Short mmCIF file of C-alpha atoms in Angstrom, two decimals:
data_model
loop_
_atom_site.label_atom_id
_atom_site.label_comp_id
_atom_site.label_asym_id
_atom_site.label_seq_id
_atom_site.Cartn_x
_atom_site.Cartn_y
_atom_site.Cartn_z
CA UNK B 3 120.73 89.30 108.80
CA UNK B 4 119.35 87.73 105.67
CA UNK B 5 121.73 85.68 103.58
CA UNK B 6 122.50 87.34 100.28
CA UNK B 7 121.08 84.35 98.46
CA UNK B 8 117.67 84.86 100.03
CA UNK B 9 115.27 85.07 97.12
CA UNK B 10 113.42 87.82 98.94
CA UNK B 11 116.46 89.98 99.36
CA UNK B 12 115.16 92.60 96.97
CA UNK B 13 111.69 92.70 98.46
CA UNK B 14 111.59 95.61 100.84
CA UNK B 15 108.68 94.79 103.11
CA UNK B 16 108.20 98.40 104.12
CA UNK B 17 108.31 99.74 100.57
CA UNK B 18 106.50 97.22 98.40
CA UNK B 19 105.94 97.89 94.72
CA UNK B 20 103.17 100.16 93.56
CA UNK B 21 100.58 97.89 91.94
CA UNK B 22 97.84 100.45 91.43
CA UNK B 23 97.62 99.68 87.71
CA UNK B 24 96.63 96.10 88.63
CA UNK B 25 94.22 97.15 91.36
CA UNK B 26 92.43 99.76 89.24
CA UNK B 27 90.99 96.97 87.11
CA UNK B 28 88.87 95.86 90.07
CA UNK B 29 86.86 99.09 90.16
CA UNK B 30 83.25 98.40 89.30
CA UNK B 31 83.51 94.66 89.87
CA UNK B 32 81.10 93.03 92.31
CA UNK B 33 82.34 91.95 95.73
CA UNK B 34 79.10 90.21 96.69
CA UNK B 35 76.09 89.30 94.58
CA UNK B 36 72.63 88.59 95.96
CA UNK B 37 74.12 87.51 99.26
CA UNK B 38 71.76 86.63 102.09
CA UNK B 39 72.17 87.90 105.63
CA UNK B 40 72.80 84.88 107.90
CA UNK B 41 69.90 85.81 110.19
CA UNK B 42 66.71 87.68 109.55
CA UNK B 43 66.30 90.85 111.61
CA UNK B 44 65.48 89.63 115.12
CA UNK B 45 64.92 90.92 118.63
CA UNK B 46 67.65 88.91 120.40
CA UNK B 47 70.41 90.31 118.19
CA UNK B 48 68.92 93.79 118.55
CA UNK B 49 68.91 93.40 122.32
CA UNK B 50 72.51 92.15 122.41
CA UNK B 51 73.58 95.13 120.30
CA UNK B 52 71.75 97.62 122.52
CA UNK B 53 73.26 96.05 125.64
CA UNK B 54 76.77 96.31 124.21
CA UNK B 55 76.29 99.92 123.07
CA UNK B 56 74.46 100.96 126.22
CA UNK B 57 71.61 102.12 123.99
CA UNK B 58 68.33 102.27 125.90
CA UNK B 59 66.31 103.90 123.14
CA UNK B 60 62.74 102.60 123.62
CA UNK B 61 62.29 102.46 119.83
CA UNK B 62 64.52 99.36 119.80
CA UNK B 63 62.46 97.29 122.26
CA UNK B 64 58.95 96.04 122.80
CA UNK B 65 56.08 95.85 120.37
CA UNK B 66 56.81 97.67 117.17
CA UNK B 67 60.55 97.63 117.82
CA UNK B 68 62.85 98.65 115.00
CA UNK B 69 66.47 97.60 114.71
CA UNK B 70 69.01 100.31 115.54
CA UNK B 71 69.76 101.72 112.09
CA UNK B 72 73.50 101.89 112.83
CA UNK B 73 73.35 98.10 113.14
CA UNK B 74 72.91 97.81 109.36
CA UNK B 75 76.31 96.27 108.65
CA UNK B 76 76.02 93.82 111.55
CA UNK B 77 73.23 91.95 109.76
CA UNK B 78 75.54 91.32 106.81
CA UNK B 79 78.56 90.09 108.77
CA UNK B 80 79.65 86.51 108.09
CA UNK B 81 80.31 85.82 111.78
CA UNK B 82 82.70 83.38 113.35
CA UNK B 83 82.21 80.55 110.91
CA UNK B 84 83.17 83.09 108.28
CA UNK B 85 81.41 81.45 105.40
CA UNK B 86 82.45 83.68 102.56
CA UNK B 87 80.01 82.15 100.13
CA UNK B 88 78.66 85.61 99.45
CA UNK B 89 82.01 86.92 98.32
CA UNK B 90 82.92 86.96 94.66
CA UNK B 91 86.23 85.76 93.22
CA UNK B 92 86.99 89.39 92.33
CA UNK B 93 87.09 90.43 95.97
CA UNK B 94 89.30 87.50 96.94
CA UNK B 95 91.58 88.16 93.97
CA UNK B 96 91.95 91.80 94.95
CA UNK B 97 92.95 90.83 98.49
CA UNK B 98 95.28 88.10 97.27
CA UNK B 99 97.03 90.61 95.01
CA UNK B 100 97.48 93.07 97.87
CA UNK B 101 98.59 90.42 100.35
CA UNK B 102 101.02 88.98 97.83
CA UNK B 103 102.55 92.39 97.14
CA UNK B 104 103.16 93.03 100.84
CA UNK B 105 100.06 95.06 101.71
CA UNK B 106 98.88 92.52 104.25
CA UNK B 107 97.44 94.69 107.00
CA UNK B 108 93.96 96.17 107.01
CA UNK B 109 92.16 98.86 108.94
CA UNK B 110 88.67 100.31 108.47
CA UNK B 111 88.67 104.07 107.97
CA UNK B 112 85.23 105.24 106.85
CA UNK B 113 81.65 104.10 107.07
CA UNK B 114 78.81 105.99 105.39
CA UNK B 115 75.34 104.62 105.84
CA UNK B 116 71.93 105.76 104.66
CA UNK B 117 68.80 104.21 106.04
CA UNK B 118 65.90 104.20 103.60
CA UNK B 119 63.49 102.70 106.11
CA UNK B 120 63.79 101.18 109.56
CA UNK B 121 64.41 97.43 109.74
CA UNK B 122 61.93 95.36 111.72
CA UNK B 123 62.08 91.87 113.15
CA UNK B 124 61.31 89.40 110.42
CA UNK B 125 62.96 91.37 107.61
CA UNK B 126 65.07 89.01 105.54
CA UNK B 127 67.97 90.96 104.09
CA UNK B 128 69.97 90.44 100.95
CA UNK B 129 72.83 92.57 99.75
CA UNK B 130 74.97 93.37 96.75
CA UNK B 131 78.38 94.92 97.08
CA UNK B 132 80.48 96.63 94.42
CA UNK B 133 84.14 97.62 94.59
CA UNK B 134 83.73 101.33 93.90
CA UNK B 135 87.27 102.66 93.91
CA UNK B 136 90.83 101.68 94.67
CA UNK B 137 92.91 104.77 95.45
CA UNK B 138 96.38 105.40 94.13
CA UNK B 139 99.01 104.33 96.63
CA UNK B 140 98.94 106.63 99.65
CA UNK B 141 101.50 107.16 102.35
CA UNK B 142 99.86 107.15 105.76
CA UNK B 143 101.20 107.06 109.27
CA UNK B 144 100.46 103.36 109.30
CA UNK B 145 102.42 102.70 106.14
CA UNK B 146 101.92 102.85 102.39
CA UNK B 147 98.77 101.33 101.01
CA UNK B 148 95.54 101.64 99.10
CA UNK B 149 92.12 102.82 100.20
CA UNK B 150 89.47 100.41 98.94
CA UNK B 151 85.91 101.69 98.89
CA UNK B 152 82.98 99.33 98.57
CA UNK B 153 79.31 100.14 98.24
CA UNK B 154 76.72 97.73 99.62
CA UNK B 155 73.03 97.93 98.85
CA UNK B 156 70.85 96.17 101.37
CA UNK B 157 67.38 95.00 100.39
CA UNK B 158 64.42 93.40 102.12
CA UNK B 159 62.11 91.46 99.81
CA UNK B 160 63.75 93.20 96.90
CA UNK B 161 63.13 96.70 98.26
CA UNK B 162 66.14 98.91 99.00
CA UNK B 163 66.30 99.52 102.76
CA UNK B 164 69.80 100.91 103.20
CA UNK B 165 73.19 101.62 101.69
CA UNK B 166 76.54 101.09 103.29
CA UNK B 167 79.73 102.58 101.87
CA UNK B 168 82.81 101.23 103.57
CA UNK B 169 86.44 102.21 103.19
CA UNK B 170 89.41 100.24 104.34
CA UNK B 171 93.13 100.80 104.07
CA UNK B 172 95.14 97.78 102.91
CA UNK B 173 98.70 98.64 103.80
CA UNK B 174 102.25 97.52 104.40
CA UNK B 175 102.92 98.37 108.05
CA UNK B 176 105.56 101.07 108.46
CA UNK B 177 108.52 100.18 110.65
CA UNK B 178 107.87 101.06 114.28
CA UNK B 179 110.37 103.94 114.36
CA UNK B 180 108.63 105.63 111.44
CA UNK B 181 105.43 105.71 113.44
CA UNK B 182 107.14 107.93 116.00
CA UNK B 183 105.88 107.79 119.54
CA UNK B 184 102.44 106.69 118.52
CA UNK B 185 101.37 103.10 118.95
CA UNK B 186 102.55 101.13 115.99
CA UNK B 187 100.80 98.63 113.84
CA UNK B 188 97.26 98.23 112.64
CA UNK B 189 95.82 100.57 115.19
CA UNK B 190 98.28 103.43 115.03
CA UNK B 191 96.83 106.87 114.44
CA UNK B 192 95.79 107.25 110.87
CA UNK B 193 94.00 110.53 110.52
CA UNK B 194 94.96 112.53 113.52
CA UNK B 195 97.59 115.16 112.95
CA UNK B 196 100.59 114.65 115.15
CA UNK B 197 102.27 117.85 116.15
CA UNK B 198 105.59 117.06 117.67
CA UNK B 199 107.22 119.83 119.63
CA UNK B 200 110.23 121.44 118.02
CA UNK B 201 112.62 119.64 120.30
CA UNK B 202 111.21 116.21 119.65
CA UNK B 203 110.27 116.67 116.00
CA UNK B 204 111.77 114.01 113.77
CA UNK B 205 114.31 115.15 111.19
CA UNK B 206 113.07 116.16 107.76
CA UNK B 207 113.58 113.73 104.93
CA UNK B 208 117.08 113.94 103.46
CA UNK B 209 117.52 114.70 99.76
CA UNK B 210 118.57 111.77 97.66
CA UNK B 211 121.94 112.83 96.27
CA UNK B 212 123.38 110.87 93.37
CA UNK B 213 125.78 111.44 90.49
CA UNK B 214 123.04 113.04 88.41
CA UNK B 215 122.27 115.79 90.91
CA UNK B 216 125.31 116.02 93.20
CA UNK B 217 126.54 119.29 91.59
CA UNK B 218 123.16 120.87 92.36
CA UNK B 219 123.50 120.08 96.07
CA UNK B 220 127.13 121.23 96.06
CA UNK B 221 125.81 124.52 94.68
CA UNK B 222 123.18 124.72 97.42
CA UNK B 223 125.83 124.14 100.06
CA UNK B 224 127.67 127.15 98.60
CA UNK B 225 124.41 129.18 98.54
CA UNK B 226 124.11 129.00 94.78
CA UNK B 227 121.00 127.81 92.98
CA UNK B 228 122.28 126.05 89.86
CA UNK B 229 120.14 125.32 86.83
CA UNK B 230 121.22 122.63 84.42
CA UNK B 231 121.82 123.75 80.85
CA UNK B 232 122.10 121.45 77.86
CA UNK B 233 125.38 122.18 76.08
CA UNK B 234 124.00 120.82 72.81
CA UNK B 235 120.83 122.91 72.44
CA UNK B 236 121.13 125.39 75.29
CA UNK B 237 117.82 124.44 76.96
CA UNK B 238 117.66 125.06 80.70
CA UNK B 239 116.21 122.28 82.82
CA UNK B 240 115.16 121.74 86.39
CA UNK B 241 115.13 119.48 88.36
CA UNK B 242 118.43 117.94 87.45
CA UNK B 243 118.27 114.99 85.09
CA UNK B 244 120.81 112.87 83.19
CA UNK B 245 119.66 113.98 79.72
CA UNK B 246 118.06 116.87 77.89
CA UNK B 247 114.31 116.51 77.53
CA UNK B 248 114.40 118.55 74.31
CA UNK B 249 117.27 117.10 72.28
CA UNK B 250 118.27 114.07 74.33
CA UNK B 251 121.88 115.10 74.77
CA UNK B 252 123.60 113.86 77.93
CA UNK B 253 126.06 116.75 77.88
CA UNK B 254 125.34 119.56 80.26
CA UNK B 255 126.63 122.58 82.08
CA UNK B 256 125.15 124.75 84.81
CA UNK B 257 124.17 128.36 85.21
CA UNK B 258 123.53 130.13 88.47
CA UNK B 259 120.00 131.43 88.95
CA UNK B 260 119.67 135.12 89.70
CA UNK B 261 117.36 134.14 92.49
CA UNK B 262 114.16 135.98 91.67
CA UNK B 263 110.91 134.47 90.56
CA UNK B 264 107.16 134.37 91.01
CA UNK B 265 104.75 131.92 92.53
CA UNK B 266 103.36 130.01 89.56
CA UNK B 267 101.09 127.80 91.66
CA UNK B 268 100.82 126.44 95.17
CA UNK B 269 98.94 124.08 97.43
CA UNK B 270 98.33 124.19 101.16
CA UNK B 271 99.01 120.89 102.86
CA UNK B 272 96.59 120.02 105.64
CA UNK B 273 96.73 116.26 105.42
CA UNK B 274 98.37 113.80 105.66
CA UNK B 275 100.69 114.99 108.40
CA UNK B 276 104.31 113.91 108.22
CA UNK B 277 106.26 113.78 111.45
CA UNK B 278 108.82 116.42 110.43
CA UNK B 279 106.27 118.96 109.23
CA UNK B 280 103.60 120.94 110.94
CA UNK B 281 100.48 121.38 108.82
CA UNK B 282 99.04 123.52 107.44
CA UNK B 283 101.88 124.75 105.26
CA UNK B 284 102.17 126.00 101.70
CA UNK B 285 104.12 124.21 98.98
CA UNK B 286 104.77 126.47 96.02
CA UNK B 287 105.78 125.99 92.42
CA UNK B 288 108.11 128.91 91.81
CA UNK B 289 108.90 130.08 88.29
CA UNK B 290 112.40 131.51 88.18
CA UNK B 291 113.09 134.47 85.90
CA UNK B 292 115.24 132.07 83.88
CA UNK B 293 112.02 130.21 83.00
CA UNK B 294 112.38 126.92 84.88
CA UNK B 295 110.10 126.04 87.75
CA UNK B 296 110.92 124.44 91.08
CA UNK B 297 108.97 123.28 94.09
CA UNK B 298 109.84 124.96 97.35
CA UNK B 299 108.57 126.67 100.44
CA UNK B 300 107.66 130.34 100.74
CA UNK B 301 109.02 132.18 103.75
CA UNK B 302 108.02 135.51 105.13
CA UNK B 303 104.25 134.99 104.83
CA UNK B 304 101.88 132.61 106.59
CA UNK B 305 100.63 129.60 104.63
CA UNK B 306 97.42 131.40 103.76
CA UNK B 307 99.27 134.48 102.55
CA UNK B 308 100.84 132.80 99.53
CA UNK B 309 99.32 133.94 96.23
CA UNK B 310 99.83 133.10 92.58
CA UNK B 311 101.92 135.77 90.92
CA UNK B 312 103.61 136.79 94.16
CA UNK B 313 107.21 137.95 93.67
CA UNK B 314 109.74 135.92 95.59
CA UNK B 315 113.45 136.03 96.23
CA UNK B 316 115.79 133.11 96.81
CA UNK B 317 117.22 132.49 100.23
CA UNK B 318 118.74 129.54 101.97
CA UNK B 319 117.63 128.06 105.24
CA UNK B 320 119.47 125.68 107.50
CA UNK B 321 117.50 122.52 108.22
CA UNK B 322 117.90 120.38 111.32
CA UNK B 323 121.11 122.28 112.01
CA UNK B 324 123.09 120.42 109.41
CA UNK B 325 122.09 121.05 105.81
CA UNK B 326 120.95 123.84 103.54
CA UNK B 327 117.77 124.14 101.52
CA UNK B 328 116.81 126.76 98.92
CA UNK B 329 113.49 128.47 99.70
CA UNK B 330 111.84 131.66 98.52
CA UNK B 331 110.99 134.69 100.57
CA UNK B 332 107.93 136.72 99.64
CA UNK B 333 109.07 140.18 98.57
CA UNK B 334 107.69 142.91 100.78
CA UNK B 335 104.97 144.88 99.12
CA UNK B 336 102.73 141.89 98.74
CA UNK B 337 101.48 140.23 95.60
CA UNK B 338 102.75 141.69 92.40
CA UNK B 339 101.37 140.91 89.01
CA UNK B 340 98.79 138.63 90.51
CA UNK B 341 95.90 137.72 88.27
CA UNK B 342 93.04 140.11 88.86
CA UNK G 209 67.43 123.10 118.59
CA UNK G 210 69.12 125.63 116.36
CA UNK G 211 72.11 125.49 114.04
CA UNK G 212 75.36 126.09 115.88
CA UNK G 213 74.02 124.72 119.15
CA UNK G 214 76.40 122.36 120.92
CA UNK G 215 75.20 119.01 122.21
CA UNK G 216 76.04 118.05 125.77
CA UNK G 217 79.06 115.75 125.63
CA UNK G 218 78.83 112.03 126.30
CA UNK G 219 81.69 110.29 128.08
CA UNK G 220 82.12 106.62 127.27
CA UNK G 221 84.75 104.67 129.19
CA UNK G 222 86.31 102.24 126.72
CA UNK G 223 86.42 99.12 128.83
CA UNK G 224 87.76 95.80 127.63
CA UNK G 225 84.21 94.54 128.05
CA UNK G 226 82.80 97.24 125.76
CA UNK G 227 85.40 96.55 123.06
CA UNK G 228 84.68 92.82 123.07
CA UNK G 229 80.93 93.04 123.60
CA UNK G 230 80.65 95.58 120.80
CA UNK G 231 82.68 93.41 118.44
CA UNK G 232 80.66 90.29 119.16
CA UNK G 233 77.30 92.07 119.08
CA UNK G 234 78.24 93.37 115.66
CA UNK G 235 79.33 89.88 114.56
CA UNK G 236 82.92 91.08 114.04
CA UNK G 237 85.28 88.28 115.01
CA UNK G 238 88.51 89.92 113.80
CA UNK G 239 91.01 88.84 116.45
CA UNK G 240 92.36 92.38 116.98
CA UNK G 241 89.04 93.21 118.67
CA UNK G 242 89.07 90.44 121.29
CA UNK G 243 92.45 88.65 121.49
CA UNK G 244 95.26 90.67 123.08
CA UNK G 245 98.00 88.22 122.09
CA UNK G 246 96.87 88.18 118.46
CA UNK G 247 96.57 91.97 118.47
CA UNK G 248 100.11 92.37 119.80
CA UNK G 249 101.42 89.95 117.20
CA UNK G 250 100.03 92.36 114.61
CA UNK G 251 101.92 95.26 116.11
CA UNK G 252 99.17 97.00 118.06
CA UNK G 253 99.63 97.41 121.83
CA UNK G 254 96.20 96.08 122.75
CA UNK G 255 92.84 95.13 121.29
CA UNK G 256 90.94 98.14 119.93
CA UNK G 257 87.32 99.06 119.33
CA UNK G 258 85.86 98.13 115.95
CA UNK G 259 84.28 100.62 113.59
CA UNK G 260 80.80 99.12 114.02
CA UNK G 261 80.86 99.89 117.74
CA UNK G 262 81.98 103.44 117.04
CA UNK G 263 79.08 103.70 114.59
CA UNK G 264 76.69 102.38 117.23
CA UNK G 265 77.93 104.81 119.88
CA UNK G 266 77.63 107.77 117.51
CA UNK G 267 74.07 106.69 116.68
CA UNK G 268 73.19 106.32 120.34
CA UNK G 269 74.69 109.72 121.19
CA UNK G 270 72.57 111.48 118.58
CA UNK G 271 69.26 109.69 119.16
CA UNK G 272 69.58 110.06 122.96
CA UNK G 273 70.18 113.77 122.52
CA UNK G 274 67.25 114.31 120.15
CA UNK G 275 64.82 112.29 122.25
CA UNK G 276 66.05 113.76 125.53
CA UNK G 277 65.97 117.29 124.21
CA UNK G 278 62.74 117.30 122.24
CA UNK G 279 60.80 114.37 123.65
CA UNK G 280 60.40 113.20 120.08
CA UNK G 281 61.17 109.88 118.55
CA UNK G 282 64.54 109.96 116.80
CA UNK G 283 65.11 107.89 113.69
CA UNK G 284 68.56 107.86 112.11
CA UNK G 285 68.63 108.58 108.38
CA UNK G 286 72.37 108.80 107.71
CA UNK G 287 75.50 108.12 109.70
CA UNK G 288 78.86 108.90 108.08
CA UNK G 289 81.97 108.47 110.17
CA UNK G 290 85.72 108.61 109.63
CA UNK G 291 88.06 106.96 112.08
CA UNK G 292 91.27 108.55 113.33
CA UNK G 293 93.20 107.26 116.31
CA UNK G 294 92.16 103.92 117.78
CA UNK G 295 90.31 103.46 121.07
CA UNK G 296 92.01 101.03 123.41
CA UNK G 297 90.74 99.57 126.69
CA UNK G 298 91.36 102.13 129.42
CA UNK G 299 90.73 105.09 127.12
CA UNK G 300 87.86 107.47 127.69
CA UNK G 301 85.95 108.50 124.59
CA UNK G 302 84.30 111.91 124.79
CA UNK G 303 81.68 112.52 122.12
CA UNK G 304 80.74 116.09 121.30
CA UNK G 305 78.36 117.37 118.69
CA UNK G 306 77.07 120.48 117.02
CA UNK G 307 73.83 121.09 115.16
CA UNK G 308 74.49 121.94 111.52
CA UNK G 309 70.95 122.38 110.26
CA UNK G 310 67.33 121.90 111.29
CA UNK G 311 64.51 121.51 108.83
CA UNK G 312 61.02 121.62 110.22
CA UNK G 313 57.90 120.40 108.48
CA UNK G 314 54.38 120.58 109.73
CA UNK G 315 51.84 118.20 108.39
CA UNK G 316 48.18 118.74 108.97
CA UNK G 317 45.32 116.38 108.49
CA UNK G 318 41.78 116.23 109.80
CA UNK G 319 42.90 114.84 113.15
CA UNK G 320 46.26 116.23 113.96
CA UNK G 321 48.96 118.76 113.55
CA UNK G 322 52.30 117.04 113.50
CA UNK G 323 55.68 118.69 113.41
CA UNK G 324 58.64 116.71 112.15
CA UNK G 325 62.22 117.80 112.05
CA UNK G 326 65.23 116.64 110.14
CA UNK G 327 68.39 117.54 112.01
CA UNK G 328 71.96 117.35 110.78
CA UNK G 329 74.59 117.03 113.48
CA UNK G 330 78.37 116.89 113.31
CA UNK G 331 80.00 114.60 115.86
CA UNK G 332 83.58 114.42 117.08
CA UNK G 333 84.88 111.77 119.47
CA UNK G 334 88.25 112.26 121.13
CA UNK G 335 90.37 110.16 123.45
CA UNK G 336 93.85 110.60 124.96
CA UNK G 337 95.48 109.94 121.56
CA UNK G 338 93.42 112.51 119.67
CA UNK G 339 90.42 112.33 117.40
CA UNK G 340 88.97 108.85 117.31
CA UNK G 341 86.02 109.70 115.10
CA UNK G 342 84.59 112.56 113.12
CA UNK G 343 81.20 112.24 111.55
CA UNK G 344 77.92 113.61 110.34
CA UNK G 345 74.53 112.29 111.28
CA UNK G 346 71.13 113.06 109.82
CA UNK G 347 68.25 112.20 112.11
CA UNK G 348 64.49 112.60 111.84
CA UNK G 349 62.55 113.61 114.93
CA UNK G 350 58.85 113.00 115.01
CA UNK G 351 56.24 112.57 117.69
CA UNK G 352 56.00 109.23 119.45
CA UNK G 353 52.88 107.30 118.56
CA UNK G 354 51.69 107.65 122.13
CA UNK G 355 51.21 111.33 121.47
CA UNK G 356 47.44 111.79 121.80
CA UNK G 357 46.91 113.68 118.59
CA UNK G 358 49.23 111.51 116.62
CA UNK G 359 47.90 108.22 117.93
CA UNK G 360 44.43 109.38 117.19
CA UNK G 361 45.37 110.25 113.69
CA UNK G 362 46.97 106.88 113.17
CA UNK G 363 44.02 104.84 114.39
CA UNK G 364 42.36 103.33 111.39
CA UNK G 365 38.74 104.25 111.05
CA UNK G 366 36.54 101.77 109.48
CA UNK G 367 32.89 102.44 109.07
CA UNK G 368 30.90 99.25 109.42
#
């Protein structure tokens, strides 16, 4: 246990602060400027690469050999001595920010290369790299983090010979139990959907119940969908909040929804997969007849059967055998009032 | 070679040697690709294959197929890959592919008739954990220079 006086006691290593507003400023800044590849393109390195990859393509050997195009990035690697002279302060600052905020782990996720012309022994390569984008914070199976995309342009004697777009995830590793049965840490599955069987599926996330919304969840437990109503100006509001967004009054009452509504909008979730859910599934924004909207699931139709304008009716489902959740069942008869 | 055609699969045993040799040949000295103890300290059960090796294997898979199938020289134009689950020593990576498009061009000059193709191929690599890699590759196929017509056409003619 950490002593209460520990200065880090408020720093949750698995849920570090969102610093996207700081990271965004790095978009467009150079990560490397006129850097030189440590070695010119050469046959020994080509041969070592081909041996490792088991690539016996005759184009990569003998007179007139070209370098394997997929080797493009290898020519730009700093190697064991790791001289980072090519790197700009911006790149180091970006990493220092992320490391300092708790996003210390890194994994490569994407590599997109275009080869303008084959590289030949003797080509001396230079490269420029730009930080293209830093994503908003994403929750992945590895943990929360940011995708950083860089674009490298590789030149030989000033002529563009290839481009290399590279994406990494800088993340705060999720605790091992959150990663389920998959291997944890830097190498845990990132993109692959994990479909747990019903018996082993982890529990769904619990609602956060506090004094501002506890009456709503009490209503749900009693199979009532309660909408908050400002007692000062009469405005209905949902989800539940401490004050009225229209007049600011903290005084409120509640009215019970009749339970009918229409699908105002929806998305189908394919990715990322969360352990308790089984993609693809639809998440709908339902407009109740009272006028407020809420996010929920649609039952009674497959994920690809949900439509905007579809009439829906409130029902309650039991989740994980222990708590209730309001969802909406598509009314039989199909879409109604859908936009033509 | 027609769109929709499946490539024969390629099975690549992910040996410890391949993981380390691939990392070093690609000049990638990140410890998680060669040092088991360091990898475990970072929360992964073993060393795992780096993205450059995956890129190299995808390139090899496609060029071997094009050359083996058409007898033409295969030159990669684009390789775009996305990584999913890691590949650990002991895994078996199975690469499969499908032809997305084929564009054929015929160029004629006084000496030769040469047909070149640009082929787009989607590639998926799976191991016991799931999808290790998904990608798209664009490759040019053109006659080897040893082709009689082609070599003739390439021989410079100088009139003394």
